[in-house]
Amino acid sequence: MNELLRQLLFLPEQRSSLAREIDGLHYFVILVTMGGAALITLIGGYFLIRYRRRPQDTPRPHPGAFARPALFLETVSLFALGFLFLTFWTIGTRQFADLRTAPDDALDVYVTGKQWMWKFGYPGGDSEISVLYVPAHRPVRLIMTSRDVIHSFYVPAFRIKQDVIPGRYTTAWFEANEPGAYPILCAEFCGTSHSEMRGQVIALDPVDYERWLAGGLASAPAFAQKAAAEAENELAEAEPTMPSRGELAAAKHGCLRCHTLDGTPHVGPSWAGLYRAVVPLESGGERVADEAYITESIMDPLAALHRGFPPVMPSYLGQIAPPDVAAIIELMKSIRDVPHGPDVPWDGGVPGSSVTPEGVTP
Amino acid sequence: MMAHEVEGTAPVHGAHEVDYLRAGAGVRSWLLTTDHKRIGLMFYVLVVLMLLLGGAFALVLRTELLTPGPTVISAAIYNRMFTLHGVVMVWLFMIPSIPNIFGNFVLPIMIGAKDLAFPRLNLASLYVYAIGAVVTLAATIAGGADTGWTFYPPYSTTTPAGVLPVVIGIFILGVSSIMTAVNFIATTHTMRARGISWGRVPLFVWAIYSTSIIMLLATPVLGLTILLVGLDHVYHFGVFDPTLGGDPVLFQHLFWFYSHPAVYIMVLPALGVISEVVCTFAQRQPASYWAIALSSFGIALIGFAGWGHHMFVAGMSELDAGIFGAFSMFIAIFSAIKVFTWVATLHRGAIQFNTPMLYFFWFLFLFVFGGMTGVAVATQSLDVHWHDTYFVVAHFHFIMVGGTLTAFLAAAHYWFPKMFGRAYSEPMGLLTSFGVFLGFILTFLPQFLAGNAGMPRRYYSYPAQYQWLNVLSTGGAYLLAGALVLALLNLLIALRWGPRASANPWRSRSYEWMTPPIPPEHNFPVTPVIDRGPYDYHLTEEEAHARVSTAR
């Protein structure tokens, strides 16, 4: 019966200790609501046919206009309905408390959500991306937070879902009742690749789990390796490319207020065609705009200033993280073939504090 | 078809007065009119345009979802598109639809008034709405918010998309809502003709009145909240940004404090329409007038206490979740009062079955099932699985499209003869109504199942196992769109070529049908004195006429 209803309603397999009980309430509620809607429609439909207007109707009132409505029946139905709702509520409240209260012996795993991946940290110090390895038959408590926007940790097979919120910790728990790989989905809209923010919970037999703890992925069973590879692929789809992350970083740090990406002259040199170009210096001489020169120019812009540009750029030393610098350089590489345009500085304003990027002046 | 003997060339109207459509000619006479009927018609045009626009966005979304991967648009466009669909359908179509079109048109006539209490404010609300629509659409199309209609921070305060212009547009639309609400409340209180006591106010007026109260109380909260998001986005106030000490969950409380009652802003007027349609076509007074009238109030008031059920998985305590769950179920009890009363009204009626009544029949199933699934998602432990999945999408589309749109269409057909003095084609009306229902079921029933299976909403790409449900749903969306366009065409054709309708083709006792086929500019040349209720079907037609006289 459980299996039949589960498949009729398209519910995923019940792979956590609480899933089956929750589905029981699900069946009850859906059958009652579906049945109630069908019943009231049938009654309404029957009345529509049974009491349709007869052709001999005259302007005189029809006898039904004087009939007393069955208000007693209506009141009884209302109380019956209220009682049904109360039943839903009572069971739902108890189950909700169960879902929210992790057993004391639960294994803690720290979860961090960020656009667009899940990171899992174990008390032992290991961490995993996208793949959460857990022992089956043992409660696991997730202690979760987000690094950027709100995400929601959702494992359909476990019937759990919990928003993951920046600035606070939320928890969820489950106990996988069978080894296997179960998809994790992000259920709260979190931006462009929201639908790619997926992962896998890999529940291992306790023996296999110990083996995995000691030896890593290579010592995990075949199904786990396959699921992990799948999660890896999904992660690659969700991760934006380096150049696009570079563009985000450049926008975030205000670089694009002075530097353009399409060769148009502006306050600073355009990044189009800049990578590996030979740059004439204000102090005489020239440098090749390679990784070293670009990094130096970000951290100490006035040390080797591009000739013809005002000395207005602030130092970003300590302001910009190394991965962002790398991403910006990748962005410059990706627009290496865009025509650089003339090396004339922008003349649309007086160089000075007014063109210093706001908010980033050290 | 609609040729019944005319009940009312009722005694109160002057036979030779020019109807409101011909009362003045030229663009100026329309754009500067203070006639509530003309303003209602102008809203009609704008709101139907918005419905078509929102529907077009929906078709793009459904087309994209035909395949698990990219189909026709990119993820970035998709995210803007579902935001647009939500914003347009909620604020530009659903909220103004029934109140601003049919409320504007029939509410004053229903209480024997010549116009609304503040006719100029009414005209202003039209222009404010138009400005809000232009700003919102221009902003969403030009820059495009990609936050969904819910604008959850910190995503909405950090996204590179342009959020501020969109929220300013919505803010302006809120101002229009408030203007309309004030007008309806004042009119209902002060403009009722002699004899129309509170116990004789038509049920549609009760519904619009309750709706107006919600609009008045809830809309300011939305306006200010959403403006804070916009300012946070541009100036980094940090009200909702945890890196600056703000709280993103606070936004959710404030947002749903408006947006949950907003569901009743969309649904209550629909319930009012259904009450009118049922009583008129069953030729019977409602099984309990006060049950329907006061349950509107119940929904309006308890509706303010259920917002937390949108946040069961946002870290809410078990106690809070329990309280919000219980309040939410209470709302369903009030809705059930209405449903039972309508069905009891049909009992022993003399039912004329036509297009509005067919829409009522669909409404009955869709509203009850949609509402009952509302109780299901208010059940805390079940909501954990369903929250933010397609189950919720299907649920609120059942309520808002299945409930509000079918009632909107029922109203469009029911009051068509009164608004335009012509009869639409009944066979075509019935046929398109069937199409709407089939398309609707095919679109949204698979979405319940997709949600059960675990497909989250706002997914541009999805695991392949959900594909065939999505294909069904997309097919249904095209069917629904086709049926809606045909229904619109049927009405547009009737506008020009439909046979002339009599003043009261449905033999209704409700007061708006006492006016000539097309009402004159001021509805009643002399304010009537009415000594009977709007559902007094136990009187003969002569008696019903005799109880309406003219005041001096």
PDB file of N, CA and C in Angstrom, chain B residues 346-397:
ATOM      1  N   LEU B 346     -27.343  26.162  -4.325  1.00  0.00           N
ATOM      2  CA  LEU B 346     -27.769  25.469  -5.544  1.00  0.00           C
ATOM      3  C   LEU B 346     -28.929  24.518  -5.255  1.00  0.00           C
ATOM      4  N   HIS B 347     -28.890  23.954  -4.045  1.00  0.00           N
ATOM      5  CA  HIS B 347     -29.899  22.977  -3.662  1.00  0.00           C
ATOM      6  C   HIS B 347     -31.288  23.577  -3.809  1.00  0.00           C
ATOM      7  N   ARG B 348     -32.144  22.910  -4.583  1.00  0.00           N
ATOM      8  CA  ARG B 348     -33.513  23.341  -4.841  1.00  0.00           C
ATOM      9  C   ARG B 348     -33.594  24.696  -5.530  1.00  0.00           C
ATOM     10  N   GLY B 349     -32.556  25.061  -6.246  1.00  0.00           N
ATOM     11  CA  GLY B 349     -32.618  26.281  -7.041  1.00  0.00           C
ATOM     12  C   GLY B 349     -33.329  26.007  -8.354  1.00  0.00           C
ATOM     13  N   ALA B 350     -33.376  27.032  -9.229  1.00  0.00           N
ATOM     14  CA  ALA B 350     -33.875  26.836 -10.594  1.00  0.00           C
ATOM     15  C   ALA B 350     -32.730  27.275 -11.485  1.00  0.00           C
ATOM     16  N   ILE B 351     -31.823  26.343 -11.752  1.00  0.00           N
ATOM     17  CA  ILE B 351     -30.505  26.736 -12.225  1.00  0.00           C
ATOM     18  C   ILE B 351     -30.460  26.885 -13.740  1.00  0.00           C
ATOM     19  N   GLN B 352     -30.012  28.040 -14.170  1.00  0.00           N
ATOM     20  CA  GLN B 352     -29.760  28.258 -15.589  1.00  0.00           C
ATOM     21  C   GLN B 352     -28.277  27.986 -15.819  1.00  0.00           C
ATOM     22  N   PHE B 353     -28.004  27.078 -16.738  1.00  0.00           N
ATOM     23  CA  PHE B 353     -26.612  26.668 -16.930  1.00  0.00           C
ATOM     24  C   PHE B 353     -26.046  27.359 -18.160  1.00  0.00           C
ATOM     25  N   ASN B 354     -25.063  28.213 -17.932  1.00  0.00           N
ATOM     26  CA  ASN B 354     -24.434  28.890 -19.066  1.00  0.00           C
ATOM     27  C   ASN B 354     -22.972  29.165 -18.725  1.00  0.00           C
ATOM     28  N   THR B 355     -22.319  30.012 -19.502  1.00  0.00           N
ATOM     29  CA  THR B 355     -20.863  30.149 -19.366  1.00  0.00           C
ATOM     30  C   THR B 355     -20.427  30.553 -17.953  1.00  0.00           C
ATOM     31  N   PRO B 356     -20.990  31.614 -17.352  1.00  0.00           N
ATOM     32  CA  PRO B 356     -20.540  31.946 -15.990  1.00  0.00           C
ATOM     33  C   PRO B 356     -20.734  30.780 -15.031  1.00  0.00           C
ATOM     34  N   MET B 357     -21.823  30.036 -15.214  1.00  0.00           N
ATOM     35  CA  MET B 357     -22.097  28.919 -14.316  1.00  0.00           C
ATOM     36  C   MET B 357     -21.106  27.784 -14.555  1.00  0.00           C
ATOM     37  N   LEU B 358     -20.690  27.582 -15.816  1.00  0.00           N
ATOM     38  CA  LEU B 358     -19.685  26.552 -16.092  1.00  0.00           C
ATOM     39  C   LEU B 358     -18.368  26.955 -15.429  1.00  0.00           C
ATOM     40  N   TYR B 359     -18.049  28.232 -15.509  1.00  0.00           N
ATOM     41  CA  TYR B 359     -16.843  28.699 -14.819  1.00  0.00           C
ATOM     42  C   TYR B 359     -16.968  28.482 -13.320  1.00  0.00           C
ATOM     43  N   PHE B 360     -18.177  28.681 -12.795  1.00  0.00           N
ATOM     44  CA  PHE B 360     -18.371  28.419 -11.371  1.00  0.00           C
ATOM     45  C   PHE B 360     -18.075  26.952 -11.060  1.00  0.00           C
ATOM     46  N   PHE B 361     -18.512  26.058 -11.942  1.00  0.00           N
ATOM     47  CA  PHE B 361     -18.315  24.624 -11.717  1.00  0.00           C
ATOM     48  C   PHE B 361     -16.816  24.300 -11.689  1.00  0.00           C
ATOM     49  N   TRP B 362     -16.062  24.838 -12.629  1.00  0.00           N
ATOM     50  CA  TRP B 362     -14.599  24.626 -12.602  1.00  0.00           C
ATOM     51  C   TRP B 362     -14.011  25.233 -11.335  1.00  0.00           C
ATOM     52  N   PHE B 363     -14.510  26.430 -11.052  1.00  0.00           N
ATOM     53  CA  PHE B 363     -14.007  27.136  -9.871  1.00  0.00           C
ATOM     54  C   PHE B 363     -14.153  26.263  -8.638  1.00  0.00           C
ATOM     55  N   LEU B 364     -15.302  25.601  -8.521  1.00  0.00           N
ATOM     56  CA  LEU B 364     -15.594  24.805  -7.338  1.00  0.00           C
ATOM     57  C   LEU B 364     -14.495  23.769  -7.126  1.00  0.00           C
ATOM     58  N   PHE B 365     -14.166  23.048  -8.193  1.00  0.00           N
ATOM     59  CA  PHE B 365     -13.140  22.011  -8.043  1.00  0.00           C
ATOM     60  C   PHE B 365     -11.763  22.640  -7.792  1.00  0.00           C
ATOM     61  N   LEU B 366     -11.411  23.619  -8.597  1.00  0.00           N
ATOM     62  CA  LEU B 366     -10.052  24.165  -8.522  1.00  0.00           C
ATOM     63  C   LEU B 366      -9.826  24.886  -7.206  1.00  0.00           C
ATOM     64  N   PHE B 367     -10.824  25.650  -6.769  1.00  0.00           N
ATOM     65  CA  PHE B 367     -10.655  26.407  -5.540  1.00  0.00           C
ATOM     66  C   PHE B 367     -10.606  25.473  -4.338  1.00  0.00           C
ATOM     67  N   VAL B 368     -11.472  24.467  -4.337  1.00  0.00           N
ATOM     68  CA  VAL B 368     -11.476  23.565  -3.182  1.00  0.00           C
ATOM     69  C   VAL B 368     -10.176  22.748  -3.160  1.00  0.00           C
ATOM     70  N   PHE B 369      -9.793  22.212  -4.297  1.00  0.00           N
ATOM     71  CA  PHE B 369      -8.567  21.424  -4.292  1.00  0.00           C
ATOM     72  C   PHE B 369      -7.357  22.320  -4.007  1.00  0.00           C
ATOM     73  N   GLY B 370      -7.324  23.483  -4.641  1.00  0.00           N
ATOM     74  CA  GLY B 370      -6.224  24.418  -4.378  1.00  0.00           C
ATOM     75  C   GLY B 370      -6.196  24.836  -2.915  1.00  0.00           C
ATOM     76  N   GLY B 371      -7.366  25.102  -2.359  1.00  0.00           N
ATOM     77  CA  GLY B 371      -7.433  25.531  -0.966  1.00  0.00           C
ATOM     78  C   GLY B 371      -7.047  24.416  -0.011  1.00  0.00           C
ATOM     79  N   MET B 372      -7.515  23.202  -0.321  1.00  0.00           N
ATOM     80  CA  MET B 372      -7.192  22.073   0.551  1.00  0.00           C
ATOM     81  C   MET B 372      -5.704  21.749   0.487  1.00  0.00           C
ATOM     82  N   THR B 373      -5.088  21.898  -0.698  1.00  0.00           N
ATOM     83  CA  THR B 373      -3.638  21.705  -0.733  1.00  0.00           C
ATOM     84  C   THR B 373      -2.956  22.814   0.048  1.00  0.00           C
ATOM     85  N   GLY B 374      -3.659  23.936   0.212  1.00  0.00           N
ATOM     86  CA  GLY B 374      -3.127  24.988   1.075  1.00  0.00           C
ATOM     87  C   GLY B 374      -3.055  24.511   2.513  1.00  0.00           C
ATOM     88  N   VAL B 375      -4.103  23.802   2.940  1.00  0.00           N
ATOM     89  CA  VAL B 375      -4.064  23.225   4.286  1.00  0.00           C
ATOM     90  C   VAL B 375      -2.942  22.187   4.356  1.00  0.00           C
ATOM     91  N   ALA B 376      -2.782  21.439   3.265  1.00  0.00           N
ATOM     92  CA  ALA B 376      -1.718  20.430   3.237  1.00  0.00           C
ATOM     93  C   ALA B 376      -0.345  21.073   3.423  1.00  0.00           C
ATOM     94  N   VAL B 377      -0.075  22.160   2.700  1.00  0.00           N
ATOM     95  CA  VAL B 377       1.247  22.781   2.850  1.00  0.00           C
ATOM     96  C   VAL B 377       1.366  23.565   4.157  1.00  0.00           C
ATOM     97  N   ALA B 378       0.220  23.841   4.804  1.00  0.00           N
ATOM     98  CA  ALA B 378       0.312  24.475   6.121  1.00  0.00           C
ATOM     99  C   ALA B 378       0.590  23.445   7.209  1.00  0.00           C
ATOM    100  N   THR B 379       0.505  22.160   6.856  1.00  0.00           N
ATOM    101  CA  THR B 379       0.858  21.098   7.801  1.00  0.00           C
ATOM    102  C   THR B 379       2.379  21.037   7.868  1.00  0.00           C
ATOM    103  N   GLN B 380       2.920  21.385   9.053  1.00  0.00           N
ATOM    104  CA  GLN B 380       4.338  21.729   9.125  1.00  0.00           C
ATOM    105  C   GLN B 380       5.282  20.661   8.573  1.00  0.00           C
ATOM    106  N   SER B 381       5.073  19.403   8.970  1.00  0.00           N
ATOM    107  CA  SER B 381       6.057  18.401   8.578  1.00  0.00           C
ATOM    108  C   SER B 381       5.995  18.118   7.074  1.00  0.00           C
ATOM    109  N   LEU B 382       4.799  18.264   6.477  1.00  0.00           N
ATOM    110  CA  LEU B 382       4.696  18.027   5.040  1.00  0.00           C
ATOM    111  C   LEU B 382       5.304  19.177   4.258  1.00  0.00           C
ATOM    112  N   ASP B 383       5.176  20.379   4.820  1.00  0.00           N
ATOM    113  CA  ASP B 383       5.707  21.548   4.131  1.00  0.00           C
ATOM    114  C   ASP B 383       7.221  21.463   3.965  1.00  0.00           C
ATOM    115  N   VAL B 384       7.871  20.767   4.892  1.00  0.00           N
ATOM    116  CA  VAL B 384       9.326  20.669   4.793  1.00  0.00           C
ATOM    117  C   VAL B 384       9.718  20.053   3.449  1.00  0.00           C
ATOM    118  N   HIS B 385       9.010  19.014   3.038  1.00  0.00           N
ATOM    119  CA  HIS B 385       9.325  18.405   1.740  1.00  0.00           C
ATOM    120  C   HIS B 385       8.850  19.283   0.586  1.00  0.00           C
ATOM    121  N   TRP B 386       7.675  19.910   0.735  1.00  0.00           N
ATOM    122  CA  TRP B 386       7.058  20.626  -0.380  1.00  0.00           C
ATOM    123  C   TRP B 386       7.589  22.037  -0.573  1.00  0.00           C
ATOM    124  N   HIS B 387       8.074  22.647   0.489  1.00  0.00           N
ATOM    125  CA  HIS B 387       8.452  24.056   0.423  1.00  0.00           C
ATOM    126  C   HIS B 387       9.381  24.323  -0.766  1.00  0.00           C
ATOM    127  N   ASP B 388       9.065  25.406  -1.513  1.00  0.00           N
ATOM    128  CA  ASP B 388       9.910  25.800  -2.648  1.00  0.00           C
ATOM    129  C   ASP B 388      10.036  24.724  -3.721  1.00  0.00           C
ATOM    130  N   THR B 389       9.076  23.805  -3.790  1.00  0.00           N
ATOM    131  CA  THR B 389       9.063  22.884  -4.926  1.00  0.00           C
ATOM    132  C   THR B 389       7.887  23.237  -5.835  1.00  0.00           C
ATOM    133  N   TYR B 390       7.761  22.486  -6.915  1.00  0.00           N
ATOM    134  CA  TYR B 390       6.664  22.718  -7.843  1.00  0.00           C
ATOM    135  C   TYR B 390       5.308  22.416  -7.219  1.00  0.00           C
ATOM    136  N   PHE B 391       5.289  21.671  -6.107  1.00  0.00           N
ATOM    137  CA  PHE B 391       4.003  21.445  -5.447  1.00  0.00           C
ATOM    138  C   PHE B 391       3.401  22.779  -5.029  1.00  0.00           C
ATOM    139  N   VAL B 392       4.244  23.637  -4.471  1.00  0.00           N
ATOM    140  CA  VAL B 392       3.769  24.948  -4.032  1.00  0.00           C
ATOM    141  C   VAL B 392       3.379  25.796  -5.241  1.00  0.00           C
ATOM    142  N   VAL B 393       4.165  25.686  -6.311  1.00  0.00           N
ATOM    143  CA  VAL B 393       3.827  26.414  -7.536  1.00  0.00           C
ATOM    144  C   VAL B 393       2.437  25.998  -8.015  1.00  0.00           C
ATOM    145  N   ALA B 394       2.207  24.681  -8.037  1.00  0.00           N
ATOM    146  CA  ALA B 394       0.898  24.189  -8.487  1.00  0.00           C
ATOM    147  C   ALA B 394      -0.199  24.646  -7.536  1.00  0.00           C
ATOM    148  N   HIS B 395       0.078  24.575  -6.229  1.00  0.00           N
ATOM    149  CA  HIS B 395      -0.927  24.980  -5.242  1.00  0.00           C
ATOM    150  C   HIS B 395      -1.365  26.431  -5.444  1.00  0.00           C
ATOM    151  N   PHE B 396      -0.396  27.348  -5.540  1.00  0.00           N
ATOM    152  CA  PHE B 396      -0.861  28.741  -5.606  1.00  0.00           C
ATOM    153  C   PHE B 396      -1.389  29.096  -6.986  1.00  0.00           C
ATOM    154  N   HIS B 397      -0.981  28.339  -8.019  1.00  0.00           N
ATOM    155  CA  HIS B 397      -1.631  28.573  -9.306  1.00  0.00           C
ATOM    156  C   HIS B 397      -3.071  28.043  -9.290  1.00  0.00           C
TER     157      HIS B 397
END
